[in-house]
JSON list of N, CA and C in Angstrom, two decimals:
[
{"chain": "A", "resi": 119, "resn": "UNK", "atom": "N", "xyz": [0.84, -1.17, 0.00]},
{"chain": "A", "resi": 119, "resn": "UNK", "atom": "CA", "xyz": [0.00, 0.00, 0.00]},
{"chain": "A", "resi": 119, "resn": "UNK", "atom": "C", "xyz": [0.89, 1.24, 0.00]},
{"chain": "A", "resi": 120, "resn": "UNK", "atom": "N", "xyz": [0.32, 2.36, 0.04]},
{"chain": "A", "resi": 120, "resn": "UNK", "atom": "CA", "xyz": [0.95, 3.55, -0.90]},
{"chain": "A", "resi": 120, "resn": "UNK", "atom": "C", "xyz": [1.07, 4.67, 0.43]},
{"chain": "A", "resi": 121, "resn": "UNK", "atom": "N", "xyz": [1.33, 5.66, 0.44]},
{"chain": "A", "resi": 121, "resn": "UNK", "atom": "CA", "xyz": [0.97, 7.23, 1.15]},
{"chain": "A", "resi": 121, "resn": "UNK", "atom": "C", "xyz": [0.95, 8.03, -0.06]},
{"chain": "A", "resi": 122, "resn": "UNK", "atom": "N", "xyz": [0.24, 9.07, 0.08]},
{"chain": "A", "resi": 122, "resn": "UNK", "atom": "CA", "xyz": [-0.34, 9.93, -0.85]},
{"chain": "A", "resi": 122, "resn": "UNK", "atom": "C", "xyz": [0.40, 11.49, 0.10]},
{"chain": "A", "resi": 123, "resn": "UNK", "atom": "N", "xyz": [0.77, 12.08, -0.90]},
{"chain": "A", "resi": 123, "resn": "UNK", "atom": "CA", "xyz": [1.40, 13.49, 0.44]},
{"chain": "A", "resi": 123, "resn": "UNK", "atom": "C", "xyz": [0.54, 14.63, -0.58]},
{"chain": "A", "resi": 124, "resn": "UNK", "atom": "N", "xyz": [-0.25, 15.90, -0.13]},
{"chain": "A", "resi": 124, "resn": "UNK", "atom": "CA", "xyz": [-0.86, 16.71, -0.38]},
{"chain": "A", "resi": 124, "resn": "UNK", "atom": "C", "xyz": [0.67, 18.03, -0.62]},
{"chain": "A", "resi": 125, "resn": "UNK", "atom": "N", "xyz": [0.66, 18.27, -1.67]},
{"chain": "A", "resi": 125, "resn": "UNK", "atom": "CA", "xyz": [1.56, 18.99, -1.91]},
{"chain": "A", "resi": 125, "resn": "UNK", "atom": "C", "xyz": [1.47, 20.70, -1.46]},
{"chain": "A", "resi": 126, "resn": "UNK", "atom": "N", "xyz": [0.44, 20.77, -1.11]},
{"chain": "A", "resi": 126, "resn": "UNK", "atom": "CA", "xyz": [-0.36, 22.29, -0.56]},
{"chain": "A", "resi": 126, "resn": "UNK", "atom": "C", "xyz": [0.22, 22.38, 0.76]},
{"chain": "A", "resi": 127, "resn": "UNK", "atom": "N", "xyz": [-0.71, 21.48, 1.15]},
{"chain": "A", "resi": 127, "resn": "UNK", "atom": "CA", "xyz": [-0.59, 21.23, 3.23]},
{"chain": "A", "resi": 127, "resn": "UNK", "atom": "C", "xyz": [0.37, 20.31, 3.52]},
{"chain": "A", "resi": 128, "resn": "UNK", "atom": "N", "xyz": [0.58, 19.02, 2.74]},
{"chain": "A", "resi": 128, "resn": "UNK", "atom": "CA", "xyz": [1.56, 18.34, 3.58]},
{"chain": "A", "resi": 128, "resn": "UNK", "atom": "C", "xyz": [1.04, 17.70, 4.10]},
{"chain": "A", "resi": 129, "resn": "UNK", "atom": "N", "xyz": [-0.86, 17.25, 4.38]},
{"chain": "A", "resi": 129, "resn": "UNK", "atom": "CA", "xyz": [-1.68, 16.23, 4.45]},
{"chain": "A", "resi": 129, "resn": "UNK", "atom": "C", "xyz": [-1.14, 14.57, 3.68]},
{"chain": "A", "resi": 130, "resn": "UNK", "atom": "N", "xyz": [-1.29, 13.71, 4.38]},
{"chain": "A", "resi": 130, "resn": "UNK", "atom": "CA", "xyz": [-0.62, 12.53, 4.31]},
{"chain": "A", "resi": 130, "resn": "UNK", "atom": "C", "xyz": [-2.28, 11.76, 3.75]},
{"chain": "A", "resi": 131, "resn": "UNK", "atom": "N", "xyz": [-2.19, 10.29, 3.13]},
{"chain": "A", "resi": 131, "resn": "UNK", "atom": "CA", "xyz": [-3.55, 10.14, 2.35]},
{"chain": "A", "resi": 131, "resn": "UNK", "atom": "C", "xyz": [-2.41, 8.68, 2.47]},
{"chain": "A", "resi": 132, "resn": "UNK", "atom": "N", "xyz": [-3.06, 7.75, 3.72]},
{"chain": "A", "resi": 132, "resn": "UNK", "atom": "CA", "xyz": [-2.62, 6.34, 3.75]},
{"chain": "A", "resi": 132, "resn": "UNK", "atom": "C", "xyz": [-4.00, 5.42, 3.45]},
{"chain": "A", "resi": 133, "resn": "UNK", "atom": "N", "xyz": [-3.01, 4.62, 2.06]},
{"chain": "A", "resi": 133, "resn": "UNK", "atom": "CA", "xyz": [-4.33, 3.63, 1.54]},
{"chain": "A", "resi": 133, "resn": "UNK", "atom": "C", "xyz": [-4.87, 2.62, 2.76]},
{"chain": "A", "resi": 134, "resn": "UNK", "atom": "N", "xyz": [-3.87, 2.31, 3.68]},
{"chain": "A", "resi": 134, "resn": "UNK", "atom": "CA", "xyz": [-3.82, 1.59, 4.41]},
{"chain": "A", "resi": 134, "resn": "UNK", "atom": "C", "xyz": [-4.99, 1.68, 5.42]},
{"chain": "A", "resi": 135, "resn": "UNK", "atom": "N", "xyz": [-4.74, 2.84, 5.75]},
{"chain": "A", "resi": 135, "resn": "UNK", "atom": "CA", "xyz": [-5.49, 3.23, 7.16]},
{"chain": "A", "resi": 135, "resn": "UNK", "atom": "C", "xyz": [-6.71, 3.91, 6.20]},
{"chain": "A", "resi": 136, "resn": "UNK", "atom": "N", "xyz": [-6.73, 3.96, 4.88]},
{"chain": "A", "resi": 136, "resn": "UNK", "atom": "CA", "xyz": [-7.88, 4.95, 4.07]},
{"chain": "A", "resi": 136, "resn": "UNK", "atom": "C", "xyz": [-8.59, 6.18, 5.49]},
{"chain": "A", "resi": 137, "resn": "UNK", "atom": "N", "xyz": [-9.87, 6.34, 4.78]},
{"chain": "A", "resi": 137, "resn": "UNK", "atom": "CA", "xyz": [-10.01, 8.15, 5.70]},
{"chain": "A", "resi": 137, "resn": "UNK", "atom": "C", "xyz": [-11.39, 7.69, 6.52]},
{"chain": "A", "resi": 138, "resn": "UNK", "atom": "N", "xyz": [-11.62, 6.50, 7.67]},
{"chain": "A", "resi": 138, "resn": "UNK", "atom": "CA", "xyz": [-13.09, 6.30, 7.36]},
{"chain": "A", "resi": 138, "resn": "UNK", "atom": "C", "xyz": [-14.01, 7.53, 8.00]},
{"chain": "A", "resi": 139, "resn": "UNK", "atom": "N", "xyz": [-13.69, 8.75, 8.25]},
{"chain": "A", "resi": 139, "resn": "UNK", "atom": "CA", "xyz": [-14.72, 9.87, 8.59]},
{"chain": "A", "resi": 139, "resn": "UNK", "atom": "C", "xyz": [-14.97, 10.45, 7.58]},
{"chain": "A", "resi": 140, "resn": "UNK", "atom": "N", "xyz": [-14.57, 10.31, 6.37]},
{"chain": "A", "resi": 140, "resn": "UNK", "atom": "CA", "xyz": [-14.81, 10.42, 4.86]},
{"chain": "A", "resi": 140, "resn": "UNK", "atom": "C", "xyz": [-15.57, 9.24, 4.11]},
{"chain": "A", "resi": 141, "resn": "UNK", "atom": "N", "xyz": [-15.78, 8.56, 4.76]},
{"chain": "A", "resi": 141, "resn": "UNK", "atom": "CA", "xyz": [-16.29, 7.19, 4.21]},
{"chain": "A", "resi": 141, "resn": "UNK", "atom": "C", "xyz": [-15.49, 6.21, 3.16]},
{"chain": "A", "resi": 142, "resn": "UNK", "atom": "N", "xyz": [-14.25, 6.36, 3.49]},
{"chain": "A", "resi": 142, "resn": "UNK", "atom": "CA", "xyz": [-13.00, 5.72, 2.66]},
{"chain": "A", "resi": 142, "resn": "UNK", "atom": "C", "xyz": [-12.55, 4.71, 3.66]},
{"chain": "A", "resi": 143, "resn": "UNK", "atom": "N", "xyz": [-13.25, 3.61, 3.82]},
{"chain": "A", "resi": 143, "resn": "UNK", "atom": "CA", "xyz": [-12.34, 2.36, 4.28]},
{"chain": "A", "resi": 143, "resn": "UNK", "atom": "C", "xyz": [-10.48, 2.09, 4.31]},
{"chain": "A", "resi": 144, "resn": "UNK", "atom": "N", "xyz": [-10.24, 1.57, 5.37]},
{"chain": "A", "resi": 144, "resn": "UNK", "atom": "CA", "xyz": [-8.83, 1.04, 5.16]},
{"chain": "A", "resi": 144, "resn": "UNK", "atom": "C", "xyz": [-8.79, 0.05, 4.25]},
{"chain": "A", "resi": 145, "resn": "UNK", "atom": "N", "xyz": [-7.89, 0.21, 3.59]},
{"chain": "A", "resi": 145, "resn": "UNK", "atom": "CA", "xyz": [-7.56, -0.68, 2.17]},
{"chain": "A", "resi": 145, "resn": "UNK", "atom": "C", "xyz": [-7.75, -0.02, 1.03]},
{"chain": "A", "resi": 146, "resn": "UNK", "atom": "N", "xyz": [-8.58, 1.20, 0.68]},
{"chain": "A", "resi": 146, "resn": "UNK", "atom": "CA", "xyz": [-8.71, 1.90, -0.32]},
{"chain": "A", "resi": 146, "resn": "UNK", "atom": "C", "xyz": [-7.80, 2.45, -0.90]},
{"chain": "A", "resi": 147, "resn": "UNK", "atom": "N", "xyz": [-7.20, 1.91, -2.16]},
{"chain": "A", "resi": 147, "resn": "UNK", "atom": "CA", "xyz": [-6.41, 2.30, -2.86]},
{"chain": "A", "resi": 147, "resn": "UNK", "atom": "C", "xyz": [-6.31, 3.65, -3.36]},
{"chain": "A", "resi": 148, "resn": "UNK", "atom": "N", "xyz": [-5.74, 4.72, -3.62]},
{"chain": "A", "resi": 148, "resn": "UNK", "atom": "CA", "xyz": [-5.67, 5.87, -4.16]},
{"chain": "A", "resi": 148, "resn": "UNK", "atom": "C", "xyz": [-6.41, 6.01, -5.21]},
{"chain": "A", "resi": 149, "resn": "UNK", "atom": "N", "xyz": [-6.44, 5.39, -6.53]},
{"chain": "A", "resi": 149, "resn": "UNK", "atom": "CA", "xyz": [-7.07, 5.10, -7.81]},
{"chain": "A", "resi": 149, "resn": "UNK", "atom": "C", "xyz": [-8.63, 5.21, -7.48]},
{"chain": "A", "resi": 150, "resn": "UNK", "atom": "N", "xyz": [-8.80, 4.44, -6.36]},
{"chain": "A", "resi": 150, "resn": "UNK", "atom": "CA", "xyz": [-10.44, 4.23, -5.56]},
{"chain": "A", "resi": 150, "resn": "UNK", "atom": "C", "xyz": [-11.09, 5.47, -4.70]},
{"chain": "A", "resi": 151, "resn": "UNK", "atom": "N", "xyz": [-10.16, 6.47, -4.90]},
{"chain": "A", "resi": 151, "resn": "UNK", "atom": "CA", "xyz": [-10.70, 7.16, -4.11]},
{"chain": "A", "resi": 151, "resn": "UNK", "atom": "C", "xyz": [-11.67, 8.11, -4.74]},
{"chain": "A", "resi": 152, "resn": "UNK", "atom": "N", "xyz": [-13.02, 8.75, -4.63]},
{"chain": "A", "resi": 152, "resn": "UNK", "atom": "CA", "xyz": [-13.79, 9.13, -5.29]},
{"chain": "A", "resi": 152, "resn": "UNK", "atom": "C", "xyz": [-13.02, 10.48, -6.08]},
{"chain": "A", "resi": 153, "resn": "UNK", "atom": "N", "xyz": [-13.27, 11.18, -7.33]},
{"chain": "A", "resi": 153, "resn": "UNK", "atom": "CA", "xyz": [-12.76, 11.72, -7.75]},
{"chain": "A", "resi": 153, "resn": "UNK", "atom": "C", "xyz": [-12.59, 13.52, -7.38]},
{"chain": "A", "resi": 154, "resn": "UNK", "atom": "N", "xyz": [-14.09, 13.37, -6.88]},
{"chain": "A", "resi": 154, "resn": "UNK", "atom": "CA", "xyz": [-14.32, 14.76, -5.85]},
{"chain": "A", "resi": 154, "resn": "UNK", "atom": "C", "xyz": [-13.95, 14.69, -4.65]},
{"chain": "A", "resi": 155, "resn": "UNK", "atom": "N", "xyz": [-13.28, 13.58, -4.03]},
{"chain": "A", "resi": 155, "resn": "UNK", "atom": "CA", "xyz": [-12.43, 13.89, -2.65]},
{"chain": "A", "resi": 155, "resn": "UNK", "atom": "C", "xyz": [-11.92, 15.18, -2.72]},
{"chain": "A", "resi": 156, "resn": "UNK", "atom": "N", "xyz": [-12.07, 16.03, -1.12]},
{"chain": "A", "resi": 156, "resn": "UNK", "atom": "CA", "xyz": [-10.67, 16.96, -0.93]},
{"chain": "A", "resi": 156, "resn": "UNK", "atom": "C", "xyz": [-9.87, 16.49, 0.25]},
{"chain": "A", "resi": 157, "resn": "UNK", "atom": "N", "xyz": [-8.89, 17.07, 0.03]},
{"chain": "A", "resi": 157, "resn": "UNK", "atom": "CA", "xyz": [-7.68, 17.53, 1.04]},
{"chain": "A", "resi": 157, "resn": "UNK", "atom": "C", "xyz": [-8.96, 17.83, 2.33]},
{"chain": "A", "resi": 158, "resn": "UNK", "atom": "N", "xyz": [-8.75, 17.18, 3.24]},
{"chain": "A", "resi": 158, "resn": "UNK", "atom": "CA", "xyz": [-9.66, 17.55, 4.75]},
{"chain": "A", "resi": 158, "resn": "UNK", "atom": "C", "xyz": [-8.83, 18.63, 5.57]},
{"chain": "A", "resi": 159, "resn": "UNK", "atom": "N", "xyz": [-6.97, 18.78, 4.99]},
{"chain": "A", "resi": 159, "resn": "UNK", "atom": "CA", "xyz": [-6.72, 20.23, 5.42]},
{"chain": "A", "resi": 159, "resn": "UNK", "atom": "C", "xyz": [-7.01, 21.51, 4.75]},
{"chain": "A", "resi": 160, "resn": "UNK", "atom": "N", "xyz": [-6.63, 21.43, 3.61]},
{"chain": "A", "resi": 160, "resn": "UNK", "atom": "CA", "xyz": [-6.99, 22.34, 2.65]},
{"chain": "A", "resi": 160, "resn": "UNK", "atom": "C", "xyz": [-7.86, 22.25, 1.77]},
{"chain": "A", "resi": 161, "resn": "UNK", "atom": "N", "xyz": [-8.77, 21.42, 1.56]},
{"chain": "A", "resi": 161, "resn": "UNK", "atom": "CA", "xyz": [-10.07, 21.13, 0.29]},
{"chain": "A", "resi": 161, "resn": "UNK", "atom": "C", "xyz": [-9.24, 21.41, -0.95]},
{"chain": "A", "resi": 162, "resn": "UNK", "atom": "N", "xyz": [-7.59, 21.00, -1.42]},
{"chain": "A", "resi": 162, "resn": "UNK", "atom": "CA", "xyz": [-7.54, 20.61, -2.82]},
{"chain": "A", "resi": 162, "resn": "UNK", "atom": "C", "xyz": [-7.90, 19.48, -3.59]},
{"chain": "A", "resi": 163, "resn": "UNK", "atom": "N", "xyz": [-8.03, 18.86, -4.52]},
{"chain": "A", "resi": 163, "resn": "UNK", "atom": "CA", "xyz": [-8.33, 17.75, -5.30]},
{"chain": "A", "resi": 163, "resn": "UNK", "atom": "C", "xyz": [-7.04, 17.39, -5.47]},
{"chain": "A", "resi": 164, "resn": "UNK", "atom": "N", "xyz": [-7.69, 15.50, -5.65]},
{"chain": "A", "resi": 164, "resn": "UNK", "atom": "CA", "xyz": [-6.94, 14.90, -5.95]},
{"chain": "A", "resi": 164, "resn": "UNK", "atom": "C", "xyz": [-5.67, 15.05, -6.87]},
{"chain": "A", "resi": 165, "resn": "UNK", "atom": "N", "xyz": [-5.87, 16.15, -7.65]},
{"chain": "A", "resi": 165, "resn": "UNK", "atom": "CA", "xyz": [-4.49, 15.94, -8.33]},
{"chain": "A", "resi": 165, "resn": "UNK", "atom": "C", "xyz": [-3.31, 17.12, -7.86]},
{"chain": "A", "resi": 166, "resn": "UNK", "atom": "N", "xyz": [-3.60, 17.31, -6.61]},
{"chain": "A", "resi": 166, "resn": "UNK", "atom": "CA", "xyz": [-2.60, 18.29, -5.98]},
{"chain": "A", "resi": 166, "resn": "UNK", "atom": "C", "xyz": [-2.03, 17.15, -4.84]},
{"chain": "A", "resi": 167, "resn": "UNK", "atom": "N", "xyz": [-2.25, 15.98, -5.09]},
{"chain": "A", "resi": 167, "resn": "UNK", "atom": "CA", "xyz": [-1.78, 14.72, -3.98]},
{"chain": "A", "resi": 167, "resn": "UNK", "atom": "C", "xyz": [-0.57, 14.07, -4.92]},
{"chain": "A", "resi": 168, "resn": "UNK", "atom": "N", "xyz": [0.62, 13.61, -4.85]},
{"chain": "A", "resi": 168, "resn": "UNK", "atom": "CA", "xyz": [2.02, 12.70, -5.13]},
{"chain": "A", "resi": 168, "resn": "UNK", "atom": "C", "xyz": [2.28, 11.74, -4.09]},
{"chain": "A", "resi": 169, "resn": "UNK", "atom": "N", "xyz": [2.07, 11.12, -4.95]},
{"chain": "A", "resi": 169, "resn": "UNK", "atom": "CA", "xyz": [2.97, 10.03, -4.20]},
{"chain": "A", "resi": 169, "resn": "UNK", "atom": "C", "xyz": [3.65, 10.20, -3.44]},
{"chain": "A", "resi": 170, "resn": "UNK", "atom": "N", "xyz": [4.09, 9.58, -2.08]},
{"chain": "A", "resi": 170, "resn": "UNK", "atom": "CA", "xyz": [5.45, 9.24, -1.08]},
{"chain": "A", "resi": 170, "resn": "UNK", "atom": "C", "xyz": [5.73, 8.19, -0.58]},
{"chain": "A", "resi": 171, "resn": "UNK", "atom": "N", "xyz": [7.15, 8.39, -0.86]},
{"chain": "A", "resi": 171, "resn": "UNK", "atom": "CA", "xyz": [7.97, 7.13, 0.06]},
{"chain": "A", "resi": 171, "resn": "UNK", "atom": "C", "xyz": [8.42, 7.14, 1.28]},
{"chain": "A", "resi": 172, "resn": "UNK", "atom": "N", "xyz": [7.26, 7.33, 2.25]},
{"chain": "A", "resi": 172, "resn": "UNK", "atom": "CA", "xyz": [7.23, 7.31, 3.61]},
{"chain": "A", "resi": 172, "resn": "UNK", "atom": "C", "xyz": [7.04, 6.41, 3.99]}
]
């Protein structure tokens, strides 16, 4: 499984632990994540999130 790092805030996005107060189960892959997700620090979209090797 992956970490996702929010390039704005620096918000972390683990597939592992997924977001469940967002209704994103643990195990939810990044790809799976709905496309209108935001950033829960900053409300950017998904494509302001990269990959990390944390």
């Amino acid at each position: 499984m992956n970490c996702y790092l929010c390039v704005v805030c620096g918000f972390f996005y683990d597939e592992a632990a997924g977001r469940p107060e967002d209704g994103i189960p643990p195990g939810t892959r990044w790809a799976d994540v709905p496309e209108d997700w935001r950033c829960p620090e900053c409300s950017v979209g998904k494509a302001d999130f990269v990959i990390s090797e944390v």
